[in-house]
Amino acid sequence: MKTGIFVGTFDPFTIGHDNIVRRALPLFDRLIIGVGVNERKQCMQDADLRKRKIQDLYRNEPRITVKTYNDLTTDFARREMADYIIKGVRSVRDFEYEREMADINRRLSGVETLLLLAEPGMESISSTLVRELIHFGKDVRQFLPSNNNTPLT
């Protein structure tokens, strides 16, 4: 059984994240979405709310599980017996960062990272930019999966 983990803070979970999940799912028997809790990052939504919204989005997909974690991704991967860590890449800058993380993660745990490139039109969608738009009162529904279009609740 092949298991992949797709990890991030997902604050909020965007249509770009959803696109990566849907493209990665056919590659695995089981896909775990790991909602990371990082005390150094100030999140708009608490981890339990982020987890519930993602669970709701995939409620009809039995191969997807959503869990929170607050340790290293490699420890989470080992605990979940993951074969691969999945990450989305939107730009050259993302690629360099994710390449370095993939190398360190492989050295620490032996788990490989699978990088999926953002589909055209999704390269500029990030949780950071969506949070910024929310801060200024803009409508961000076009950037969020349909069940997740009330990002402040």
CSV table of N, CA and C in Angstrom, one decimal:
chain,number,residue,atom,x,y,z
A,1,MET,N,0.9,-1.2,0.0
A,1,MET,CA,0.0,0.0,0.0
A,1,MET,C,0.9,1.2,0.0
A,2,LYS,N,0.7,2.1,-1.0
A,2,LYS,CA,1.5,3.3,-1.1
A,2,LYS,C,0.8,4.4,-0.4
A,3,THR,N,1.5,5.1,0.5
A,3,THR,CA,1.0,6.2,1.3
A,3,THR,C,1.8,7.5,1.0
A,4,GLY,N,1.0,8.6,0.7
A,4,GLY,CA,1.6,9.9,0.5
A,4,GLY,C,1.1,10.8,1.6
A,5,ILE,N,2.0,11.8,2.0
A,5,ILE,CA,1.5,12.8,2.9
A,5,ILE,C,1.7,14.2,2.2
A,6,PHE,N,0.6,15.0,2.2
A,6,PHE,CA,0.7,16.3,1.7
A,6,PHE,C,0.6,17.2,2.9
A,7,VAL,N,1.6,18.0,3.1
A,7,VAL,CA,1.7,18.8,4.3
A,7,VAL,C,1.8,20.3,4.1
A,8,GLY,N,1.3,21.0,5.1
A,8,GLY,CA,1.4,22.5,5.0
A,8,GLY,C,0.6,23.0,6.2
A,9,THR,N,0.7,24.4,6.3
A,9,THR,CA,-0.2,25.0,7.4
A,9,THR,C,-1.6,25.2,6.8
A,10,PHE,N,-1.7,25.3,5.5
A,10,PHE,CA,-3.1,25.4,4.9
A,10,PHE,C,-4.0,26.5,5.6
A,11,ASP,N,-3.4,27.7,5.7
A,11,ASP,CA,-4.1,28.8,6.4
A,11,ASP,C,-4.4,29.9,5.4
A,12,PRO,N,-5.4,29.9,4.6
A,12,PRO,CA,-6.4,28.8,4.4
A,12,PRO,C,-6.0,27.8,3.3
A,13,PHE,N,-6.7,26.8,3.2
A,13,PHE,CA,-6.6,25.7,2.2
A,13,PHE,C,-7.1,26.3,0.9
A,14,THR,N,-6.3,26.4,-0.1
A,14,THR,CA,-6.7,27.1,-1.4
A,14,THR,C,-7.1,26.1,-2.5
A,15,ILE,N,-7.6,26.7,-3.6
A,15,ILE,CA,-7.8,25.8,-4.8
A,15,ILE,C,-6.5,25.3,-5.3
A,16,GLY,N,-5.4,25.9,-5.1
A,16,GLY,CA,-4.1,25.4,-5.5
A,16,GLY,C,-3.8,24.1,-4.7
A,17,HIS,N,-4.0,24.1,-3.4
A,17,HIS,CA,-3.8,23.0,-2.6
A,17,HIS,C,-4.8,21.8,-3.0
A,18,ASP,N,-6.0,22.2,-3.2
A,18,ASP,CA,-7.0,21.2,-3.7
A,18,ASP,C,-6.5,20.5,-5.0
A,19,ASN,N,-6.0,21.3,-5.9
A,19,ASN,CA,-5.5,20.8,-7.2
A,19,ASN,C,-4.4,19.8,-7.0
A,20,ILE,N,-3.5,20.1,-6.1
A,20,ILE,CA,-2.4,19.2,-5.8
A,20,ILE,C,-2.9,17.9,-5.3
A,21,VAL,N,-3.8,18.0,-4.3
A,21,VAL,CA,-4.4,16.8,-3.7
A,21,VAL,C,-5.1,15.9,-4.8
A,22,ARG,N,-5.9,16.5,-5.6
A,22,ARG,CA,-6.6,15.7,-6.7
A,22,ARG,C,-5.7,15.1,-7.7
A,23,ARG,N,-4.6,15.8,-8.0
A,23,ARG,CA,-3.6,15.2,-8.9
A,23,ARG,C,-2.7,14.2,-8.3
A,24,ALA,N,-2.5,14.3,-7.0
A,24,ALA,CA,-1.6,13.3,-6.3
A,24,ALA,C,-2.4,12.0,-5.9
A,25,LEU,N,-3.7,12.1,-5.7
A,25,LEU,CA,-4.5,11.0,-5.2
A,25,LEU,C,-4.4,9.8,-6.1
A,26,PRO,N,-4.4,9.9,-7.4
A,26,PRO,CA,-4.3,8.6,-8.2
A,26,PRO,C,-3.0,7.9,-8.1
A,27,LEU,N,-2.0,8.5,-7.5
A,27,LEU,CA,-0.7,7.9,-7.3
A,27,LEU,C,-0.6,7.1,-6.1
A,28,PHE,N,-1.6,7.2,-5.2
A,28,PHE,CA,-1.4,6.5,-3.9
A,28,PHE,C,-2.7,5.8,-3.5
A,29,ASP,N,-2.5,4.8,-2.7
A,29,ASP,CA,-3.6,4.0,-2.1
A,29,ASP,C,-4.3,4.8,-1.0
A,30,ARG,N,-3.4,5.6,-0.3
A,30,ARG,CA,-3.8,6.4,0.9
A,30,ARG,C,-3.1,7.7,0.8
A,31,LEU,N,-3.8,8.8,1.0
A,31,LEU,CA,-3.2,10.2,1.1
A,31,LEU,C,-3.6,10.8,2.4
A,32,ILE,N,-2.6,11.2,3.1
A,32,ILE,CA,-2.8,11.9,4.4
A,32,ILE,C,-2.5,13.4,4.2
A,33,ILE,N,-3.4,14.2,4.5
A,33,ILE,CA,-3.2,15.7,4.5
A,33,ILE,C,-2.8,16.1,5.9
A,34,GLY,N,-1.6,16.5,6.1
A,34,GLY,CA,-1.1,16.9,7.4
A,34,GLY,C,-1.1,18.4,7.6
A,35,VAL,N,-2.0,18.8,8.5
A,35,VAL,CA,-2.1,20.2,8.8
A,35,VAL,C,-1.1,20.6,9.9
A,36,GLY,N,-0.1,21.3,9.5
A,36,GLY,CA,1.0,21.6,10.4
A,36,GLY,C,0.7,22.7,11.3
A,37,VAL,N,1.1,22.5,12.6
A,37,VAL,CA,0.9,23.5,13.6
A,37,VAL,C,2.4,24.0,13.9
A,38,ASN,N,2.6,25.3,13.6
A,38,ASN,CA,3.9,25.9,13.8
A,38,ASN,C,3.7,27.1,14.7
A,39,GLU,N,4.2,27.0,15.9
A,39,GLU,CA,4.1,28.1,16.9
A,39,GLU,C,4.8,29.4,16.4
A,40,ARG,N,5.7,29.3,15.5
A,40,ARG,CA,6.4,30.5,15.0
A,40,ARG,C,5.6,31.2,13.9
A,41,LYS,N,4.5,30.6,13.5
A,41,LYS,CA,3.7,31.2,12.4
A,41,LYS,C,2.4,31.6,13.1
A,42,GLN,N,2.0,32.9,12.8
A,42,GLN,CA,0.7,33.3,13.3
A,42,GLN,C,-0.4,33.0,12.3
A,43,CYS,N,-1.3,32.1,12.6
A,43,CYS,CA,-2.3,31.6,11.7
A,43,CYS,C,-3.6,32.4,11.9
A,44,MET,N,-4.4,32.6,10.9
A,44,MET,CA,-5.7,33.2,10.9
A,44,MET,C,-6.7,32.3,11.5
A,45,GLN,N,-6.6,31.0,11.2
A,45,GLN,CA,-7.5,30.0,11.7
A,45,GLN,C,-6.8,29.0,12.6
A,46,ASP,N,-7.4,28.4,13.6
A,46,ASP,CA,-6.8,27.4,14.4
A,46,ASP,C,-6.7,26.1,13.6
A,47,ALA,N,-5.8,25.3,14.1
A,47,ALA,CA,-5.6,24.0,13.3
A,47,ALA,C,-6.8,23.1,13.3
A,48,ASP,N,-7.6,23.1,14.3
A,48,ASP,CA,-8.8,22.2,14.3
A,48,ASP,C,-9.8,22.7,13.3
A,49,LEU,N,-9.9,24.0,13.1
A,49,LEU,CA,-10.9,24.5,12.1
A,49,LEU,C,-10.3,24.2,10.7
A,50,ARG,N,-9.0,24.4,10.5
A,50,ARG,CA,-8.4,24.1,9.2
A,50,ARG,C,-8.6,22.6,8.9
A,51,LYS,N,-8.4,21.7,9.9
A,51,LYS,CA,-8.6,20.3,9.7
A,51,LYS,C,-10.0,20.0,9.3
A,52,ARG,N,-11.0,20.5,10.0
A,52,ARG,CA,-12.4,20.2,9.8
A,52,ARG,C,-12.8,20.6,8.4
A,53,LYS,N,-12.4,21.8,8.0
A,53,LYS,CA,-12.7,22.3,6.6
A,53,LYS,C,-12.2,21.4,5.5
A,54,ILE,N,-11.0,20.9,5.7
A,54,ILE,CA,-10.3,20.0,4.7
A,54,ILE,C,-11.0,18.7,4.8
A,55,GLN,N,-11.3,18.2,5.9
A,55,GLN,CA,-12.1,16.9,6.0
A,55,GLN,C,-13.4,17.0,5.3
A,56,ASP,N,-14.1,18.1,5.5
A,56,ASP,CA,-15.4,18.3,4.9
A,56,ASP,C,-15.3,18.3,3.3
A,57,LEU,N,-14.2,18.9,2.9
A,57,LEU,CA,-14.0,19.0,1.4
A,57,LEU,C,-13.8,17.6,0.8
A,58,TYR,N,-13.2,16.7,1.5
A,58,TYR,CA,-12.9,15.3,1.0
A,58,TYR,C,-13.7,14.2,1.7
A,59,ARG,N,-14.9,14.6,2.3
A,59,ARG,CA,-15.7,13.7,3.0
A,59,ARG,C,-16.1,12.4,2.2
A,60,ASN,N,-16.2,12.6,0.9
A,60,ASN,CA,-16.6,11.4,0.1
A,60,ASN,C,-15.4,10.7,-0.5
A,61,GLU,N,-14.2,10.9,-0.1
A,61,GLU,CA,-13.1,10.3,-0.6
A,61,GLU,C,-12.4,9.5,0.5
A,62,PRO,N,-12.7,8.2,0.6
A,62,PRO,CA,-12.2,7.3,1.7
A,62,PRO,C,-10.7,7.2,1.8
A,63,ARG,N,-10.0,7.5,0.7
A,63,ARG,CA,-8.5,7.3,0.7
A,63,ARG,C,-7.8,8.5,1.3
A,64,ILE,N,-8.6,9.6,1.6
A,64,ILE,CA,-8.0,10.8,2.2
A,64,ILE,C,-8.3,10.8,3.7
A,65,THR,N,-7.2,11.1,4.5
A,65,THR,CA,-7.3,11.3,5.9
A,65,THR,C,-6.7,12.7,6.2
A,66,VAL,N,-7.2,13.4,7.1
A,66,VAL,CA,-6.7,14.7,7.5
A,66,VAL,C,-6.3,14.6,9.0
A,67,LYS,N,-5.0,15.0,9.2
A,67,LYS,CA,-4.5,15.0,10.6
A,67,LYS,C,-3.7,16.2,10.9
A,68,THR,N,-3.6,16.6,12.1
A,68,THR,CA,-2.8,17.7,12.5
A,68,THR,C,-1.5,17.1,13.1
A,69,TYR,N,-0.4,17.9,13.0
A,69,TYR,CA,0.8,17.5,13.6
A,69,TYR,C,1.6,18.8,14.0
A,70,ASN,N,2.5,18.6,15.0
A,70,ASN,CA,3.2,19.8,15.5
A,70,ASN,C,4.7,19.5,15.7
A,71,ASP,N,5.2,18.5,15.0
A,71,ASP,CA,6.6,18.1,15.0
A,71,ASP,C,7.2,18.2,13.6
A,72,LEU,N,8.4,17.7,13.4
A,72,LEU,CA,9.0,17.7,12.1
A,72,LEU,C,8.1,16.9,11.1
A,73,THR,N,8.1,17.3,9.9
A,73,THR,CA,7.4,16.6,8.8
A,73,THR,C,8.0,15.2,8.7
A,74,THR,N,9.3,15.0,8.9
A,74,THR,CA,9.9,13.7,8.8
A,74,THR,C,9.4,12.8,9.9
A,75,ASP,N,9.2,13.3,11.1
A,75,ASP,CA,8.6,12.5,12.2
A,75,ASP,C,7.2,12.1,11.9
A,76,PHE,N,6.4,13.1,11.3
A,76,PHE,CA,5.0,12.8,10.9
A,76,PHE,C,5.0,11.7,9.8
A,77,ALA,N,5.9,11.8,8.9
A,77,ALA,CA,6.0,10.9,7.8
A,77,ALA,C,6.3,9.5,8.3
A,78,ARG,N,7.2,9.4,9.2
A,78,ARG,CA,7.6,8.1,9.8
A,78,ARG,C,6.5,7.5,10.6
A,79,ARG,N,5.8,8.3,11.4
A,79,ARG,CA,4.7,7.9,12.2
A,79,ARG,C,3.5,7.3,11.3
A,80,GLU,N,3.3,8.0,10.2
A,80,GLU,CA,2.2,7.6,9.3
A,80,GLU,C,2.7,6.5,8.2
A,81,MET,N,3.9,6.1,8.3
A,81,MET,CA,4.5,5.1,7.4
A,81,MET,C,4.4,5.6,6.0
A,82,ALA,N,4.6,6.9,5.7
A,82,ALA,CA,4.5,7.4,4.4
A,82,ALA,C,5.6,7.0,3.5
A,83,ASP,N,5.3,6.8,2.2
A,83,ASP,CA,6.3,6.5,1.2
A,83,ASP,C,6.9,7.7,0.6
A,84,TYR,N,6.0,8.8,0.5
A,84,TYR,CA,6.4,10.0,-0.1
A,84,TYR,C,5.8,11.2,0.6
A,85,ILE,N,6.5,12.3,0.6
A,85,ILE,CA,6.0,13.6,1.0
A,85,ILE,C,5.6,14.4,-0.3
A,86,ILE,N,4.5,14.9,-0.4
A,86,ILE,CA,4.0,15.6,-1.6
A,86,ILE,C,4.1,17.1,-1.3
A,87,LYS,N,4.6,17.9,-2.3
A,87,LYS,CA,4.7,19.3,-2.1
A,87,LYS,C,4.3,19.9,-3.5
A,88,GLY,N,3.6,21.1,-3.4
A,88,GLY,CA,3.3,21.8,-4.7
A,88,GLY,C,4.4,22.9,-4.9
A,89,VAL,N,4.7,23.2,-6.1
A,89,VAL,CA,5.7,24.1,-6.5
A,89,VAL,C,5.1,25.1,-7.5
A,90,ARG,N,5.1,26.4,-7.1
A,90,ARG,CA,4.5,27.4,-7.9
A,90,ARG,C,5.5,28.2,-8.8
A,91,SER,N,6.8,28.3,-8.3
A,91,SER,CA,7.8,29.1,-8.9
A,91,SER,C,9.2,28.6,-8.7
A,92,VAL,N,10.1,29.2,-9.4
A,92,VAL,CA,11.5,28.8,-9.2
A,92,VAL,C,11.9,29.0,-7.7
A,93,ARG,N,11.4,30.1,-7.1
A,93,ARG,CA,11.7,30.3,-5.7
A,93,ARG,C,11.2,29.1,-4.8
A,94,ASP,N,9.9,28.7,-5.1
A,94,ASP,CA,9.4,27.6,-4.4
A,94,ASP,C,10.2,26.3,-4.6
A,95,PHE,N,10.6,26.1,-5.9
A,95,PHE,CA,11.4,24.9,-6.2
A,95,PHE,C,12.7,24.9,-5.4
A,96,GLU,N,13.4,26.0,-5.4
A,96,GLU,CA,14.7,26.0,-4.6
A,96,GLU,C,14.5,25.6,-3.1
A,97,TYR,N,13.5,26.2,-2.5
A,97,TYR,CA,13.2,26.0,-1.1
A,97,TYR,C,12.8,24.5,-1.0
A,98,GLU,N,11.9,24.0,-1.8
A,98,GLU,CA,11.4,22.6,-1.6
A,98,GLU,C,12.4,21.6,-2.0
A,99,ARG,N,13.3,21.9,-2.9
A,99,ARG,CA,14.5,21.0,-3.2
A,99,ARG,C,15.4,20.9,-2.0
A,100,GLU,N,15.7,22.0,-1.3
A,100,GLU,CA,16.5,21.9,-0.1
A,100,GLU,C,15.8,21.1,1.0
A,101,MET,N,14.5,21.4,1.2
A,101,MET,CA,13.8,20.6,2.2
A,101,MET,C,13.7,19.1,1.9
A,102,ALA,N,13.5,18.8,0.6
A,102,ALA,CA,13.4,17.4,0.2
A,102,ALA,C,14.7,16.7,0.5
A,103,ASP,N,15.9,17.4,0.2
A,103,ASP,CA,17.2,16.8,0.5
A,103,ASP,C,17.3,16.5,2.0
A,104,ILE,N,17.0,17.5,2.8
A,104,ILE,CA,17.1,17.3,4.3
A,104,ILE,C,16.2,16.2,4.8
A,105,ASN,N,14.9,16.3,4.3
A,105,ASN,CA,14.0,15.3,4.7
A,105,ASN,C,14.4,13.9,4.3
A,106,ARG,N,15.0,13.7,3.1
A,106,ARG,CA,15.4,12.4,2.7
A,106,ARG,C,16.6,11.9,3.6
A,107,ARG,N,17.5,12.9,3.9
A,107,ARG,CA,18.7,12.5,4.8
A,107,ARG,C,18.2,12.1,6.2
A,108,LEU,N,17.2,12.8,6.7
A,108,LEU,CA,16.7,12.5,8.1
A,108,LEU,C,15.9,11.3,8.1
A,109,SER,N,15.1,11.0,7.1
A,109,SER,CA,14.1,9.9,7.2
A,109,SER,C,14.2,8.9,6.1
A,110,GLY,N,14.8,9.2,5.0
A,110,GLY,CA,14.8,8.3,3.9
A,110,GLY,C,13.5,8.4,3.0
A,111,VAL,N,12.6,9.3,3.4
A,111,VAL,CA,11.4,9.5,2.7
A,111,VAL,C,11.6,10.5,1.5
A,112,GLU,N,11.2,10.1,0.3
A,112,GLU,CA,11.4,10.9,-0.9
A,112,GLU,C,10.3,11.9,-0.9
A,113,THR,N,10.6,13.0,-1.6
A,113,THR,CA,9.6,14.1,-1.8
A,113,THR,C,9.2,14.1,-3.3
A,114,LEU,N,7.9,14.2,-3.5
A,114,LEU,CA,7.4,14.3,-4.9
A,114,LEU,C,6.9,15.7,-5.1
A,115,LEU,N,7.5,16.5,-6.0
A,115,LEU,CA,7.1,17.8,-6.3
A,115,LEU,C,6.2,17.9,-7.5
A,116,LEU,N,5.0,18.5,-7.3
A,116,LEU,CA,4.1,18.7,-8.3
A,116,LEU,C,4.0,20.1,-8.7
A,117,LEU,N,4.2,20.4,-10.0
A,117,LEU,CA,4.2,21.8,-10.4
A,117,LEU,C,2.7,22.4,-10.5
A,118,ALA,N,2.6,23.6,-10.1
A,118,ALA,CA,1.3,24.2,-10.1
A,118,ALA,C,0.8,24.3,-11.6
A,119,GLU,N,-0.5,24.1,-11.7
A,119,GLU,CA,-1.1,24.2,-13.0
A,119,GLU,C,-1.1,25.6,-13.5
A,120,PRO,N,-1.1,25.9,-14.8
A,120,PRO,CA,-1.1,27.2,-15.3
A,120,PRO,C,-2.4,27.9,-14.7
A,121,GLY,N,-2.2,29.2,-14.3
A,121,GLY,CA,-3.2,30.0,-13.7
A,121,GLY,C,-3.3,29.9,-12.2
A,122,MET,N,-2.6,28.9,-11.6
A,122,MET,CA,-2.6,28.8,-10.2
A,122,MET,C,-1.3,29.2,-9.5
A,123,GLU,N,-0.3,29.6,-10.3
A,123,GLU,CA,1.0,29.9,-9.8
A,123,GLU,C,1.0,31.0,-8.8
A,124,SER,N,0.1,31.9,-8.9
A,124,SER,CA,0.1,33.1,-8.0
A,124,SER,C,-0.8,32.9,-6.8
A,125,ILE,N,-1.5,31.8,-6.7
A,125,ILE,CA,-2.4,31.6,-5.5
A,125,ILE,C,-1.6,31.0,-4.4
A,126,SER,N,-1.6,31.8,-3.3
A,126,SER,CA,-0.9,31.3,-2.1
A,126,SER,C,-1.8,31.7,-0.8
A,127,SER,N,-1.6,30.9,0.2
A,127,SER,CA,-2.3,31.2,1.4
A,127,SER,C,-2.0,32.6,2.0
A,128,THR,N,-0.7,32.9,1.8
A,128,THR,CA,-0.2,34.2,2.3
A,128,THR,C,-1.0,35.4,1.6
A,129,LEU,N,-1.1,35.3,0.3
A,129,LEU,CA,-1.8,36.3,-0.5
A,129,LEU,C,-3.2,36.3,-0.2
A,130,VAL,N,-3.8,35.2,0.0
A,130,VAL,CA,-5.3,35.1,0.3
A,130,VAL,C,-5.5,35.8,1.7
A,131,ARG,N,-4.6,35.5,2.7
A,131,ARG,CA,-4.8,36.1,4.0
A,131,ARG,C,-4.7,37.6,3.9
A,132,GLU,N,-3.7,38.1,3.0
A,132,GLU,CA,-3.6,39.5,2.8
A,132,GLU,C,-4.8,40.2,2.2
A,133,LEU,N,-5.4,39.5,1.3
A,133,LEU,CA,-6.7,40.0,0.7
A,133,LEU,C,-7.8,40.0,1.7
A,134,ILE,N,-7.9,39.0,2.5
A,134,ILE,CA,-8.9,38.9,3.6
A,134,ILE,C,-8.7,40.1,4.5
A,135,HIS,N,-7.5,40.3,4.9
A,135,HIS,CA,-7.1,41.4,5.8
A,135,HIS,C,-7.7,42.8,5.3
A,136,PHE,N,-7.7,43.0,4.0
A,136,PHE,CA,-8.1,44.2,3.4
A,136,PHE,C,-9.6,44.1,2.9
A,137,GLY,N,-10.3,43.1,3.4
A,137,GLY,CA,-11.7,43.0,3.1
A,137,GLY,C,-12.1,42.6,1.7
A,138,LYS,N,-11.2,42.0,1.0
A,138,LYS,CA,-11.5,41.6,-0.4
A,138,LYS,C,-12.2,40.2,-0.4
A,139,ASP,N,-13.0,40.0,-1.4
A,139,ASP,CA,-13.7,38.7,-1.7
A,139,ASP,C,-12.7,37.7,-2.2
A,140,VAL,N,-12.4,36.6,-1.5
A,140,VAL,CA,-11.4,35.6,-1.9
A,140,VAL,C,-12.0,34.3,-2.3
A,141,ARG,N,-13.4,34.3,-2.5
A,141,ARG,CA,-14.0,33.0,-2.8
A,141,ARG,C,-13.4,32.3,-4.0
A,142,GLN,N,-13.0,33.1,-5.0
A,142,GLN,CA,-12.5,32.4,-6.2
A,142,GLN,C,-11.2,31.7,-6.0
A,143,PHE,N,-10.5,31.9,-4.8
A,143,PHE,CA,-9.3,31.2,-4.5
A,143,PHE,C,-9.4,30.1,-3.6
A,144,LEU,N,-10.6,29.8,-3.1
A,144,LEU,CA,-10.9,28.8,-2.1
A,144,LEU,C,-11.8,27.7,-2.6
A,145,PRO,N,-11.6,26.5,-2.2
A,145,PRO,CA,-12.6,25.4,-2.6
A,145,PRO,C,-14.0,25.8,-2.1
A,146,SER,N,-15.0,25.4,-2.8
A,146,SER,CA,-16.4,25.8,-2.6
A,146,SER,C,-16.8,25.7,-1.1
A,147,ASN,N,-16.4,24.6,-0.4
A,147,ASN,CA,-16.8,24.5,1.0
A,147,ASN,C,-16.1,25.3,1.9
A,148,ASN,N,-15.0,26.0,1.4
A,148,ASN,CA,-14.1,26.7,2.3
A,148,ASN,C,-14.2,28.2,2.0
A,149,ASN,N,-15.3,28.7,1.5
A,149,ASN,CA,-15.3,30.1,1.1
A,149,ASN,C,-15.7,31.0,2.1
A,150,THR,N,-15.7,30.6,3.4
A,150,THR,CA,-15.9,31.5,4.5
A,150,THR,C,-14.7,31.4,5.4
A,151,PRO,N,-13.6,32.0,5.0
A,151,PRO,CA,-12.3,31.7,5.6
A,151,PRO,C,-12.2,32.2,7.1
A,152,LEU,N,-13.0,33.1,7.5
A,152,LEU,CA,-12.8,33.7,8.9
A,152,LEU,C,-13.6,32.9,9.9
A,153,THR,N,-14.4,31.9,9.5
A,153,THR,CA,-15.2,31.2,10.5
A,153,THR,C,-14.7,29.9,10.9
